CSV table of C-alpha atoms in Angstrom, one decimal:
chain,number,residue,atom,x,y,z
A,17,UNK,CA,-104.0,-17.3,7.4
A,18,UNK,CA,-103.6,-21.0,6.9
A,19,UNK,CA,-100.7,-22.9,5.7
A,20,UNK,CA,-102.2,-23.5,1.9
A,21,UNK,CA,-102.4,-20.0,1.9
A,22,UNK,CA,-99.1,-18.8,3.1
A,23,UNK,CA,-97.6,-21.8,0.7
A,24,UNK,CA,-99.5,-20.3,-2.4
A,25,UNK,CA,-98.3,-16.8,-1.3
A,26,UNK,CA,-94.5,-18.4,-1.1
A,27,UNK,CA,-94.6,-19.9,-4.3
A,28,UNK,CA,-96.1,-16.7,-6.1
A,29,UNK,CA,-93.3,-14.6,-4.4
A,30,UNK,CA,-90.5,-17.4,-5.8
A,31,UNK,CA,-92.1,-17.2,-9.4
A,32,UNK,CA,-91.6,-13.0,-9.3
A,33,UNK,CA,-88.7,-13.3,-7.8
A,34,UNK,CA,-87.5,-15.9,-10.3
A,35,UNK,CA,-88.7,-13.7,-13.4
A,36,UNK,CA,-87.5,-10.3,-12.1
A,37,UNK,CA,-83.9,-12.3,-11.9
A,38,UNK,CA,-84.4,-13.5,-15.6
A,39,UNK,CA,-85.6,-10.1,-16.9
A,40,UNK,CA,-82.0,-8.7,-15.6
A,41,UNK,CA,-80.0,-11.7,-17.0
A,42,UNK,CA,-81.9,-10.9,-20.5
A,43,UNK,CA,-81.3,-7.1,-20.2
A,44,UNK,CA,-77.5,-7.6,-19.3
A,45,UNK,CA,-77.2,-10.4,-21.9
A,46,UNK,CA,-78.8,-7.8,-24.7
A,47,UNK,CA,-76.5,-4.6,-23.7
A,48,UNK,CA,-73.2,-6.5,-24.2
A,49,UNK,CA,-74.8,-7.8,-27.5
A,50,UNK,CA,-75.4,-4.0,-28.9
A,51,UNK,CA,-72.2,-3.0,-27.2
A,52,UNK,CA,-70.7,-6.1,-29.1
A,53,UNK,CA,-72.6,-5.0,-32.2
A,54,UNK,CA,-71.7,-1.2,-32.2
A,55,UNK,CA,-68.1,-1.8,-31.2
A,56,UNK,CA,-67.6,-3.7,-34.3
A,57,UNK,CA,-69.9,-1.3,-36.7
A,58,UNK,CA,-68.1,1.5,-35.3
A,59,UNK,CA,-64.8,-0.4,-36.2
A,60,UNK,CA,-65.9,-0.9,-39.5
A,61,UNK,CA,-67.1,2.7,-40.2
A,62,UNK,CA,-63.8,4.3,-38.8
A,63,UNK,CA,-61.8,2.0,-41.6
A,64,UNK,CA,-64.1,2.8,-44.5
A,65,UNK,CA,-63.2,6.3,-43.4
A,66,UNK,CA,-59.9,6.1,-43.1
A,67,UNK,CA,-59.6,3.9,-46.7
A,68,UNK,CA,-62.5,5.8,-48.9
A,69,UNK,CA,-59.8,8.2,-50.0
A,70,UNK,CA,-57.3,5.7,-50.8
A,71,UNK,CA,-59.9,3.7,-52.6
A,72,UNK,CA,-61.1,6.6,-54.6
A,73,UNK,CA,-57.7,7.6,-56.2
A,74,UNK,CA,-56.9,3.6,-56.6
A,75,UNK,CA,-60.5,3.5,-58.4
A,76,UNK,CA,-60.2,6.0,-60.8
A,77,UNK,CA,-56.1,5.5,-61.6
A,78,UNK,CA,-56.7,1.6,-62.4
A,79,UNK,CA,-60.2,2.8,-64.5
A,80,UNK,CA,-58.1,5.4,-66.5
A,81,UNK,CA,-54.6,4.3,-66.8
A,82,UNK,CA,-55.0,0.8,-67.1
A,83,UNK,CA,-52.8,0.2,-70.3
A,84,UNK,CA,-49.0,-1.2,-70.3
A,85,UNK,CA,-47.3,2.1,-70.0
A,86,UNK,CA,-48.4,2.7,-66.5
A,87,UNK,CA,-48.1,0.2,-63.5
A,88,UNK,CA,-50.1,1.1,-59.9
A,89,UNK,CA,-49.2,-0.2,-56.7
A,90,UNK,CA,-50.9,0.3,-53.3
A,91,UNK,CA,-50.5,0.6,-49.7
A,92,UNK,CA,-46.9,0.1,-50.0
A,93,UNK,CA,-44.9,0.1,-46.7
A,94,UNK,CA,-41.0,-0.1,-47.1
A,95,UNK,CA,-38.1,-0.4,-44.3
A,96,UNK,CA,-36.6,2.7,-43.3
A,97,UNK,CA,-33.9,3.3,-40.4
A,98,UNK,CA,-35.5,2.6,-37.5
A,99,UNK,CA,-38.7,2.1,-38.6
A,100,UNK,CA,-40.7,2.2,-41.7
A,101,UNK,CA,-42.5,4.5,-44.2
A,102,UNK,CA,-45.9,4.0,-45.6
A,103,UNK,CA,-47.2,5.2,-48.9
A,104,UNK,CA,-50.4,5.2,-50.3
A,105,UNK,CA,-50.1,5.0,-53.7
A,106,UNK,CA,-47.0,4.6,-56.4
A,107,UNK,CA,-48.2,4.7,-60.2
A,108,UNK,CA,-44.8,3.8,-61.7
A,109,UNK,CA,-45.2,4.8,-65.7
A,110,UNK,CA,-42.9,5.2,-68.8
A,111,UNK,CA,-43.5,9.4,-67.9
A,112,UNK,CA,-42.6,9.1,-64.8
A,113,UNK,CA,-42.9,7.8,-61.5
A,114,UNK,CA,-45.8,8.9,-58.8
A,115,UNK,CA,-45.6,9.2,-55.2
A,116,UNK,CA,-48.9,9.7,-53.9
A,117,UNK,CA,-50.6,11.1,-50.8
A,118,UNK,CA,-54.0,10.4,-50.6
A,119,UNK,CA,-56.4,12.9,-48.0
A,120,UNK,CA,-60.1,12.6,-47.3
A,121,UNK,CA,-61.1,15.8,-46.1
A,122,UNK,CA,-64.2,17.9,-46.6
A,123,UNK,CA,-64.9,21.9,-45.4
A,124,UNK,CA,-62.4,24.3,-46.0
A,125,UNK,CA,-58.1,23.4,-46.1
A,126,UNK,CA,-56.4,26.2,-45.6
A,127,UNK,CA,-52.5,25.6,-46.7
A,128,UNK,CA,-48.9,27.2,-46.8
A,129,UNK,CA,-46.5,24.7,-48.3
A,130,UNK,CA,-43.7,25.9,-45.6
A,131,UNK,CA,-46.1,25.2,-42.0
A,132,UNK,CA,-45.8,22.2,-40.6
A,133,UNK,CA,-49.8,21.8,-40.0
A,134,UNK,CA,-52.5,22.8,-42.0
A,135,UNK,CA,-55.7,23.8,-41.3
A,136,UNK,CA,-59.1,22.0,-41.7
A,137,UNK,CA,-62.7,24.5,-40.9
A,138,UNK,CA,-65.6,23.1,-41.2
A,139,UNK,CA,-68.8,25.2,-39.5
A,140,UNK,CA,-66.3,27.5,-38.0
A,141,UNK,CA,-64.6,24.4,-36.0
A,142,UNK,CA,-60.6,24.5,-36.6
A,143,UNK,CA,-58.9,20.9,-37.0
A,144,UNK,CA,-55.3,20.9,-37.8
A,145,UNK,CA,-53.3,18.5,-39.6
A,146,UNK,CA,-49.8,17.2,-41.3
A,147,UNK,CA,-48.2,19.0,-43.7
A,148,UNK,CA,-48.7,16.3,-46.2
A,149,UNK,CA,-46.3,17.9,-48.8
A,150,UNK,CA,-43.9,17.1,-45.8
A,151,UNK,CA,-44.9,14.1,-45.3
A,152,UNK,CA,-44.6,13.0,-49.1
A,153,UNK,CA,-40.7,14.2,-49.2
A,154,UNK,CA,-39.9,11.6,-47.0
A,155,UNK,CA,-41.7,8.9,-49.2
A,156,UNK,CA,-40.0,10.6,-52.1
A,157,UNK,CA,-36.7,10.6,-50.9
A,158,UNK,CA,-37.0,6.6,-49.9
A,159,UNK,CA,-38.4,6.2,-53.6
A,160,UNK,CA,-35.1,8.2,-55.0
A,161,UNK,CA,-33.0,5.9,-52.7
A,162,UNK,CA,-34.7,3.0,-53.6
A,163,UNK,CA,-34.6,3.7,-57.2
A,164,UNK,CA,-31.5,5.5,-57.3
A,165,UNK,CA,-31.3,4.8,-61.4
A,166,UNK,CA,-33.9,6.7,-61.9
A,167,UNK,CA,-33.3,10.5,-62.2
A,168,UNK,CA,-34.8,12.3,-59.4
A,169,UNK,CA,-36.9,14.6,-61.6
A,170,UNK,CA,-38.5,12.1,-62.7
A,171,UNK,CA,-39.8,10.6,-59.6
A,172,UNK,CA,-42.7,13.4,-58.7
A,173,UNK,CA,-44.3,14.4,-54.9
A,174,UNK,CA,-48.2,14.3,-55.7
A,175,UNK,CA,-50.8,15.7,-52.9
A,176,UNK,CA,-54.4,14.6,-54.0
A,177,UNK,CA,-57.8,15.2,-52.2
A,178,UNK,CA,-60.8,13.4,-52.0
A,179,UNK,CA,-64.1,14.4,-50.6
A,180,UNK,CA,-65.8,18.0,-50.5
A,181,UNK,CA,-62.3,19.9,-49.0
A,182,UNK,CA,-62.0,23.2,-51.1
A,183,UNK,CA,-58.9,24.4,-51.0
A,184,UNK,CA,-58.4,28.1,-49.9
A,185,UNK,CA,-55.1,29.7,-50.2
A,186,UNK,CA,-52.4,29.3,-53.2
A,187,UNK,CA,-50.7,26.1,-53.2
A,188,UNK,CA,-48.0,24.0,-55.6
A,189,UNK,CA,-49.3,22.7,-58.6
A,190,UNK,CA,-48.9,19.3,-57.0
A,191,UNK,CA,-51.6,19.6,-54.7
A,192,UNK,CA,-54.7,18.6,-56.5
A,193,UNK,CA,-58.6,17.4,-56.3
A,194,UNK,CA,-59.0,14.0,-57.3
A,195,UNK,CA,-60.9,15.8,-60.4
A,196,UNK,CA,-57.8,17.0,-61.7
A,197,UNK,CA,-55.8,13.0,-61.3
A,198,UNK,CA,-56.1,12.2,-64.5
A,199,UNK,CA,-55.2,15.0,-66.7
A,200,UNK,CA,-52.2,16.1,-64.2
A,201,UNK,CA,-50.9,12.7,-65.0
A,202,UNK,CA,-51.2,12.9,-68.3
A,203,UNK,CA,-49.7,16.3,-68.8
A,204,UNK,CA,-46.7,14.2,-68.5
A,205,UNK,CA,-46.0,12.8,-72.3
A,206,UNK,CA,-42.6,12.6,-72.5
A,207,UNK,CA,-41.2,9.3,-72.2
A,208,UNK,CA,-38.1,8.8,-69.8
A,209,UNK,CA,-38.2,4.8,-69.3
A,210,UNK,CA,-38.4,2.0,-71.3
A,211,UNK,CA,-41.0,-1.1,-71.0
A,212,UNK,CA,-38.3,-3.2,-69.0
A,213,UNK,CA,-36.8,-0.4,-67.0
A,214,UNK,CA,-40.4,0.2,-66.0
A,215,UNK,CA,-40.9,-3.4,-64.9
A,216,UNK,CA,-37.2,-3.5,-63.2
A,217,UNK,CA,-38.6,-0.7,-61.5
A,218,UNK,CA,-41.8,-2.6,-60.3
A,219,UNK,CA,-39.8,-5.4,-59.5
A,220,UNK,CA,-37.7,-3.4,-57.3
A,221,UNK,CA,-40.2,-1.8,-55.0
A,222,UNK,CA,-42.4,-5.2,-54.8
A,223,UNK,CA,-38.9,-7.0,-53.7
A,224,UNK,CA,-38.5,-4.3,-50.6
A,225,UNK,CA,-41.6,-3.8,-49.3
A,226,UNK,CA,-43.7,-5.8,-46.5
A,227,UNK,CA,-46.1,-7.6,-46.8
A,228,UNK,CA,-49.8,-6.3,-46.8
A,229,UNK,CA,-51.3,-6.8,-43.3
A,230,UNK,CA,-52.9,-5.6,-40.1
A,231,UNK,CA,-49.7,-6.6,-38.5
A,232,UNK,CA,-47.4,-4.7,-41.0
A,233,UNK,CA,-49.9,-2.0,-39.9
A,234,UNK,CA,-50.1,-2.0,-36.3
A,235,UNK,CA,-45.9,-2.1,-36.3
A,236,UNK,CA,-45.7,0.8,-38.8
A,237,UNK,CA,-48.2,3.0,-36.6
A,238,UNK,CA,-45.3,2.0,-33.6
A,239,UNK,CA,-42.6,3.0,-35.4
A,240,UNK,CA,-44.5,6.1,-36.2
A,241,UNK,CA,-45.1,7.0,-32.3
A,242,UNK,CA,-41.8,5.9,-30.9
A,243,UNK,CA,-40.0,8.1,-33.7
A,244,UNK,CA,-42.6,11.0,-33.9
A,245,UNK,CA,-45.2,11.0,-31.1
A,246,UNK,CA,-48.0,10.9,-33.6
A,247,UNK,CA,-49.9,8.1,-35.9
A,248,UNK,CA,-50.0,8.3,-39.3
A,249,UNK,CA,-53.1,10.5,-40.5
């Protein structure tokens, strides 16, 4: 074998080697791109999931009580001791004021207003959860202090699901599908607060609570696990 040969053969074996190399580099440069991609779809998904039910009771609240006698307000998250409290929704009216837990659940809920957890089946998997009538008393209670010239029969608890979750046992009136918003709302007719008393109120709540923001987020969900153990469902 002469030299041109063994030269050609050199410079064939540089080119494969130099292309196998490339291929790798191109391989490795395409996984982190769909690992890139997918991290940030999945992020994406997990916060429409975590919002749609929140969403859904802000859509159809701001649709169908849109006149001067009722005022909404969202995602509020006020300062508690040591720590904070996060609400999902507050519809302050001239009937009444609304605390409001919002859950997106589908499958069957199995409830007793007393346990601590309740129970979430779907296909004959068991996934427990927050009371969230427990929950709610403690966003109550920080309403009635905040509001303290209010009287606390007017200021209402209000459990409201979202989704395909069929409720299976008895529970409080105040647990409802987001169906039944509307007309539970507007069972209340009487009128305990007047136009201004309704905007002091508004004012009020707007003048305590933090500002809307991942980081108002991220520091609520500590305060949640350094008091509790547990993030906010």
């Amino acid at each position: 074998m002469n030299d041109e040969m063994l030269k050609s053969m050199d410079n064939i074996l540089t080119d494969v080697i130099f292309v196998i190399q490339n291929t790798y580099i191109v391989y490795f440069f395409l996984a982190i791109t769909f690992l890139l991609i997918g991290y940030f779809i999945g992020k994406k998904v997990r916060s429409n999931r975590i919002n749609v039910g929140e969403a859904a009771v802000m859509r159809i609240l701001s649709k169908s009580l849109s006149n001067r006698n009722y005022h909404l307000l969202n995602n509020i998250t006020l300062p508690i001791e040591n720590g904070s409290t996060q609400i999902d929704h507050i519809l302050v009216s001239r009937y009444g004021i609304f605390v409001i837990e919002s859950k997106h659940y589908s499958g069957w809920i199995f409830a007793n207003p007393i346990s601590k957890k309740w129970t979430q089946v779907i296909y004959n998997e068991k996934y427990r959860f927050l009371n969230p009538l427990h929950q709610n008393a403690g966003h109550v209670n920080r309403i009635r202090e905040l509001l303290d010239f209010i009287p606390s029969n007017d200021i209402h608890s209000l459990i409201v699901f979202t989704g395909g979750a069929e409720i299976k046992t008895v529970v409080p009136k105040n647990v409802i599908h987001i169906e039944d918003l509307i007309n539970f709302i507007k069972a209340f007719d009487k009128e305990v607060m007047s136009h201004n008393r309704l905007e002091f109120c508004v004012g009020r709540i707007e003048s305590k609570r933090y500002q809307i923001s991942k980081q108002t987020d991220i520091q609520h969900q500590e305060s949640l696990r350094k008091k509790y153990g547990y993030l906010d469902q």
